[in-house]
Amino acid sequence: MCSVCGCGHADERHEVHAHHHHKVDPALIEIEQSILSANDSHARDNRDRLTGCGHVALNLMSSPGAGKTTLLVETIRQLGHERAIGVIEGDQATSRDAERIRAGGVNAVQINTGQGCHLDAHMVGHALDDLDLPRGAVVFIENVGNLVCPAAFDLGETARVVILSVTEGDDKPLKYPDMFAGADLMIVSKTDLLPHVDFDIDRVVERARRLNPDLPYLALSARDGTGMASWIEWIMRCHGAVPSRAGATKASVAAYA
């Protein structure tokens, strides 16, 4: 179990990772490297499997309450008639989000991480066993609500999408740099609330691009529909991306930068 954030499980198949304070035990760094190496191996297997099936897998990451599940429900409503969809739901507890997804007629596999603060590739691989999807499906992986730990773990996804709601503040890229530096798309969500909050979209984009200069972004609201057409188009374009995340997905959505 991680001595800093409390993630991990007693079954020892999960993760212990170092957080970069000024003084870090070298042994802890070695453990982190070992765990990430094992995770990367599982991620490669997942990626090969997904690519072999012609699937696109999107890793959705955000803080709690940013609107991931609401966005997914509306995405399923709009995209479901064009593509088969499967969802992997990550939460520390309950199956509430998976139940919301299933109500829309889509298969959802719930992963409860307990004390764990993110999904890893091994978990996702097991969840894929339970998704019965035809070729060319879209697999959404809704990660545990957390802007820190999920950034470190490759799941075998085609692309990483970080979702930031306008209710959270436009300083989040500066406070959680790893998440935004590794993203393939940034979504600014809940834009219908902009008149009621102090949030500057231009400012958050500028801050995110200090870390990730080519980062595309979309501003949308799943409630009033603003920006949803562009989001659906972005997903469809991902079907033309190569399996590796590096560069290819960003190039495929450059029109939204």
Short mmCIF file of C-alpha atoms in Angstrom, two decimals:
data_model
loop_
_atom_site.label_atom_id
_atom_site.label_comp_id
_atom_site.label_asym_id
_atom_site.label_seq_id
_atom_site.Cartn_x
_atom_site.Cartn_y
_atom_site.Cartn_z
CA MET A 1 0.00 0.00 0.00
CA CYS A 2 1.28 3.47 -0.85
CA SER A 3 2.40 5.19 2.33
CA VAL A 4 1.58 8.60 0.90
CA CYS A 5 -1.83 8.38 -0.79
CA GLY A 6 -3.14 5.05 0.51
CA CYS A 7 -3.69 3.36 -2.84
CA GLY A 8 -3.01 -0.30 -3.37
CA HIS A 9 -4.42 -3.60 -2.25
CA ALA A 10 -3.41 -6.44 -0.01
CA ASP A 11 -3.50 -8.91 -2.90
CA GLU A 12 -0.15 -7.43 -4.05
CA ARG A 13 -1.15 -7.31 -7.69
CA HIS A 14 -1.66 -3.59 -7.55
CA GLU A 15 0.35 -0.45 -7.24
CA VAL A 16 2.58 1.35 -4.81
CA HIS A 17 4.03 4.52 -6.20
CA ALA A 18 6.23 7.33 -5.01
CA HIS A 19 5.08 10.92 -4.91
CA HIS A 20 7.86 13.32 -5.66
CA HIS A 21 8.61 15.18 -2.47
CA HIS A 22 12.05 16.64 -1.81
CA LYS A 23 13.19 13.43 -0.10
CA VAL A 24 12.11 10.08 -1.53
CA ASP A 25 13.34 6.72 -0.30
CA PRO A 26 15.38 5.11 -3.13
CA ALA A 27 13.71 1.80 -2.32
CA LEU A 28 10.32 3.39 -2.95
CA ILE A 29 11.51 4.67 -6.32
CA GLU A 30 12.65 1.16 -7.21
CA ILE A 31 9.24 -0.22 -6.26
CA GLU A 32 7.55 2.42 -8.39
CA GLN A 33 9.70 1.61 -11.39
CA SER A 34 9.00 -2.10 -11.01
CA ILE A 35 5.24 -1.57 -10.73
CA LEU A 36 5.09 0.80 -13.70
CA SER A 37 7.15 -1.63 -15.77
CA ALA A 38 4.70 -4.45 -15.00
CA ASN A 39 1.79 -2.15 -15.74
CA ASP A 40 3.30 -1.14 -19.08
CA SER A 41 3.54 -4.80 -20.05
CA HIS A 42 -0.17 -5.28 -19.34
CA ALA A 43 -0.91 -2.05 -21.22
CA ARG A 44 0.90 -3.33 -24.31
CA ASP A 45 -1.19 -6.50 -24.17
CA ASN A 46 -4.37 -4.42 -23.87
CA ARG A 47 -3.37 -2.21 -26.76
CA ASP A 48 -2.58 -5.15 -29.00
CA ARG A 49 -5.90 -6.72 -28.09
CA LEU A 50 -7.90 -3.54 -28.71
CA THR A 51 -6.13 -2.83 -31.98
CA GLY A 52 -6.64 -6.39 -33.16
CA CYS A 53 -10.38 -5.95 -32.63
CA GLY A 54 -10.44 -2.57 -34.36
CA HIS A 55 -11.54 -0.88 -31.12
CA VAL A 56 -10.85 2.68 -30.03
CA ALA A 57 -10.31 3.02 -26.28
CA LEU A 58 -10.59 6.41 -24.58
CA ASN A 59 -9.31 6.90 -21.04
CA LEU A 60 -11.48 9.60 -19.42
CA MET A 61 -9.82 11.25 -16.44
CA SER A 62 -10.89 14.10 -14.18
CA SER A 63 -11.42 15.10 -10.59
CA PRO A 64 -14.62 13.87 -8.90
CA GLY A 65 -17.71 15.70 -10.09
CA ALA A 66 -16.32 17.05 -13.35
CA GLY A 67 -19.15 15.41 -15.29
CA LYS A 68 -17.55 12.28 -16.79
CA THR A 69 -20.60 10.06 -16.38
CA THR A 70 -23.07 12.71 -17.53
CA LEU A 71 -20.93 13.26 -20.61
CA LEU A 72 -20.80 9.51 -21.22
CA VAL A 73 -24.57 9.13 -20.96
CA GLU A 74 -25.13 11.87 -23.55
CA THR A 75 -22.32 10.53 -25.75
CA ILE A 76 -23.93 7.10 -25.76
CA ARG A 77 -27.26 8.65 -26.71
CA GLN A 78 -25.73 10.44 -29.69
CA LEU A 79 -23.10 7.91 -30.80
CA GLY A 80 -24.79 4.62 -30.01
CA HIS A 81 -26.57 4.36 -33.35
CA GLU A 82 -23.24 4.72 -35.22
CA ARG A 83 -20.82 2.62 -33.18
CA ALA A 84 -21.00 -0.25 -30.73
CA ILE A 85 -19.98 1.03 -27.29
CA GLY A 86 -18.62 -0.59 -24.15
CA VAL A 87 -17.77 1.13 -20.88
CA ILE A 88 -15.36 0.28 -18.07
CA GLU A 89 -16.32 2.16 -14.91
CA GLY A 90 -13.75 2.83 -12.20
CA ASP A 91 -14.82 3.92 -8.72
CA GLN A 92 -13.61 3.22 -5.23
CA ALA A 93 -17.08 1.98 -4.27
CA THR A 94 -20.67 1.45 -5.54
CA SER A 95 -21.92 0.63 -9.03
CA ARG A 96 -24.00 3.78 -9.42
CA ASP A 97 -22.23 5.03 -12.54
CA ALA A 98 -22.28 1.63 -14.25
CA GLU A 99 -26.02 1.42 -13.58
CA ARG A 100 -26.53 4.80 -15.25
CA ILE A 101 -24.62 3.59 -18.31
CA ARG A 102 -26.52 0.29 -18.49
CA ALA A 103 -29.79 2.19 -18.38
CA GLY A 104 -28.79 3.59 -21.78
CA GLY A 105 -28.55 0.10 -23.24
CA VAL A 106 -24.76 -0.20 -23.13
CA ASN A 107 -22.71 -2.90 -21.47
CA ALA A 108 -20.71 -1.49 -18.55
CA VAL A 109 -18.21 -3.34 -16.39
CA GLN A 110 -17.75 -1.92 -12.90
CA ILE A 111 -14.34 -1.95 -11.23
CA ASN A 112 -14.31 -1.02 -7.57
CA THR A 113 -10.79 -0.18 -6.46
CA GLY A 114 -11.43 0.06 -2.72
CA GLN A 115 -8.52 2.10 -1.36
CA GLY A 116 -6.98 2.34 -4.83
CA CYS A 117 -7.05 5.79 -6.38
CA HIS A 118 -6.83 4.83 -10.07
CA LEU A 119 -7.26 2.02 -12.57
CA ASP A 120 -4.30 0.02 -13.82
CA ALA A 121 -3.80 -1.97 -17.02
CA HIS A 122 -4.20 -5.33 -15.29
CA MET A 123 -7.68 -4.35 -14.05
CA VAL A 124 -8.66 -3.07 -17.48
CA GLY A 125 -7.49 -6.28 -19.12
CA HIS A 126 -9.81 -8.33 -16.90
CA ALA A 127 -12.69 -5.92 -17.58
CA LEU A 128 -12.19 -6.34 -21.33
CA ASP A 129 -12.85 -10.05 -20.84
CA ASP A 130 -16.38 -9.16 -19.76
CA LEU A 131 -17.15 -6.76 -22.62
CA ASP A 132 -18.79 -8.59 -25.52
CA LEU A 133 -18.28 -6.17 -28.40
CA PRO A 134 -18.23 -6.49 -32.19
CA ARG A 135 -15.26 -5.23 -34.18
CA GLY A 136 -14.77 -1.49 -34.43
CA ALA A 137 -16.33 -0.57 -31.10
CA VAL A 138 -15.59 2.43 -28.90
CA VAL A 139 -14.48 1.51 -25.39
CA PHE A 140 -14.75 4.27 -22.81
CA ILE A 141 -12.69 3.82 -19.65
CA GLU A 142 -14.02 6.11 -16.92
CA ASN A 143 -11.12 6.33 -14.51
CA VAL A 144 -11.38 6.95 -10.78
CA GLY A 145 -11.95 10.64 -10.04
CA ASN A 146 -8.43 11.90 -9.38
CA LEU A 147 -6.14 14.33 -11.19
CA VAL A 148 -2.93 12.81 -9.83
CA CYS A 149 -2.39 9.03 -9.88
CA PRO A 150 -4.25 8.04 -13.08
CA ALA A 151 -1.76 10.12 -15.08
CA ALA A 152 1.03 7.64 -14.31
CA PHE A 153 -0.69 4.48 -15.55
CA ASP A 154 -0.97 3.54 -19.22
CA LEU A 155 -4.07 1.39 -19.67
CA GLY A 156 -3.52 0.51 -23.32
CA GLU A 157 -5.84 3.30 -24.44
CA THR A 158 -5.89 4.92 -27.85
CA ALA A 159 -6.10 8.37 -26.30
CA ARG A 160 -6.28 10.12 -22.93
CA VAL A 161 -8.98 12.71 -22.36
CA VAL A 162 -8.79 15.02 -19.34
CA ILE A 163 -12.06 16.66 -18.37
CA LEU A 164 -12.05 19.90 -16.40
CA SER A 165 -15.33 21.52 -15.37
CA VAL A 166 -15.75 25.27 -15.21
CA THR A 167 -16.71 24.93 -11.54
CA GLU A 168 -13.19 23.76 -10.61
CA GLY A 169 -11.13 26.82 -11.46
CA ASP A 170 -8.85 27.56 -14.40
CA ASP A 171 -5.64 27.01 -12.43
CA LYS A 172 -5.88 23.20 -12.44
CA PRO A 173 -3.30 22.59 -15.21
CA LEU A 174 -0.69 24.39 -13.10
CA LYS A 175 -1.61 22.46 -9.96
CA TYR A 176 -1.77 19.02 -11.63
CA PRO A 177 0.78 19.26 -14.45
CA ASP A 178 1.33 15.55 -15.14
CA MET A 179 -2.31 15.00 -16.01
CA PHE A 180 -2.44 17.80 -18.56
CA ALA A 181 1.06 17.18 -19.94
CA GLY A 182 0.09 13.61 -20.86
CA ALA A 183 -3.39 14.29 -22.27
CA ASP A 184 -4.38 13.94 -25.93
CA LEU A 185 -7.47 16.12 -25.51
CA MET A 186 -8.73 18.53 -22.87
CA ILE A 187 -12.47 18.94 -22.44
CA VAL A 188 -13.78 21.98 -20.60
CA SER A 189 -17.14 20.75 -19.34
CA LYS A 190 -20.30 22.31 -17.88
CA THR A 191 -19.97 25.44 -20.02
CA ASP A 192 -23.65 26.16 -19.39
CA LEU A 193 -22.50 27.30 -15.93
CA LEU A 194 -19.99 29.87 -17.23
CA PRO A 195 -22.23 32.87 -16.44
CA HIS A 196 -22.24 31.82 -12.80
CA VAL A 197 -18.55 31.10 -12.15
CA ASP A 198 -15.21 32.85 -12.37
CA PHE A 199 -13.58 30.73 -15.09
CA ASP A 200 -11.68 31.88 -18.18
CA ILE A 201 -11.45 29.31 -20.99
CA ASP A 202 -8.68 31.18 -22.79
CA ARG A 203 -6.67 31.26 -19.57
CA VAL A 204 -7.05 27.53 -18.85
CA VAL A 205 -6.06 26.68 -22.43
CA GLU A 206 -2.99 28.90 -22.19
CA ARG A 207 -1.97 27.25 -18.91
CA ALA A 208 -2.50 23.74 -20.23
CA ARG A 209 -0.46 24.50 -23.34
CA ARG A 210 2.48 25.64 -21.26
CA LEU A 211 2.76 21.96 -20.37
CA ASN A 212 1.47 20.43 -23.60
CA PRO A 213 1.86 22.91 -26.47
CA ASP A 214 -0.10 20.90 -29.05
CA LEU A 215 -3.00 19.98 -26.74
CA PRO A 216 -6.37 20.25 -28.52
CA TYR A 217 -9.39 21.24 -26.48
CA LEU A 218 -13.15 21.23 -26.68
CA ALA A 219 -15.54 23.33 -24.62
CA LEU A 220 -18.90 21.64 -24.18
CA SER A 221 -22.00 21.10 -22.10
CA ALA A 222 -23.69 17.72 -21.96
CA ARG A 223 -26.73 19.49 -20.54
CA ASP A 224 -27.50 21.98 -23.31
CA GLY A 225 -25.61 20.20 -26.11
CA THR A 226 -22.99 22.87 -26.79
CA GLY A 227 -19.89 21.32 -28.35
CA MET A 228 -21.26 17.77 -28.39
CA ALA A 229 -21.12 17.49 -32.18
CA SER A 230 -17.41 18.31 -32.13
CA TRP A 231 -16.83 15.73 -29.40
CA ILE A 232 -18.62 13.03 -31.39
CA GLU A 233 -16.59 13.97 -34.47
CA TRP A 234 -13.37 13.77 -32.45
CA ILE A 235 -14.25 10.25 -31.34
CA MET A 236 -14.98 9.21 -34.91
CA ARG A 237 -11.64 10.63 -36.04
CA CYS A 238 -9.88 8.51 -33.43
CA HIS A 239 -10.79 5.46 -35.51
CA GLY A 240 -8.13 6.66 -37.93
CA ALA A 241 -5.44 6.97 -35.24
CA VAL A 242 -2.58 4.49 -35.01
CA PRO A 243 -2.44 2.27 -31.90
CA SER A 244 0.37 4.17 -30.19
CA ARG A 245 -0.73 7.30 -28.39
CA ALA A 246 2.40 9.26 -29.26
CA GLY A 247 1.56 12.05 -31.68
CA ALA A 248 -0.96 10.26 -33.87
CA THR A 249 -4.12 11.07 -31.97
CA LYS A 250 -3.17 14.71 -31.52
CA ALA A 251 -2.57 15.04 -35.26
CA SER A 252 -5.95 13.53 -36.00
CA VAL A 253 -7.76 16.21 -34.04
CA ALA A 254 -5.58 19.23 -34.83
CA ALA A 255 -8.60 21.03 -36.31
CA TYR A 256 -9.93 21.53 -32.78
CA ALA A 257 -6.75 23.06 -31.38
#
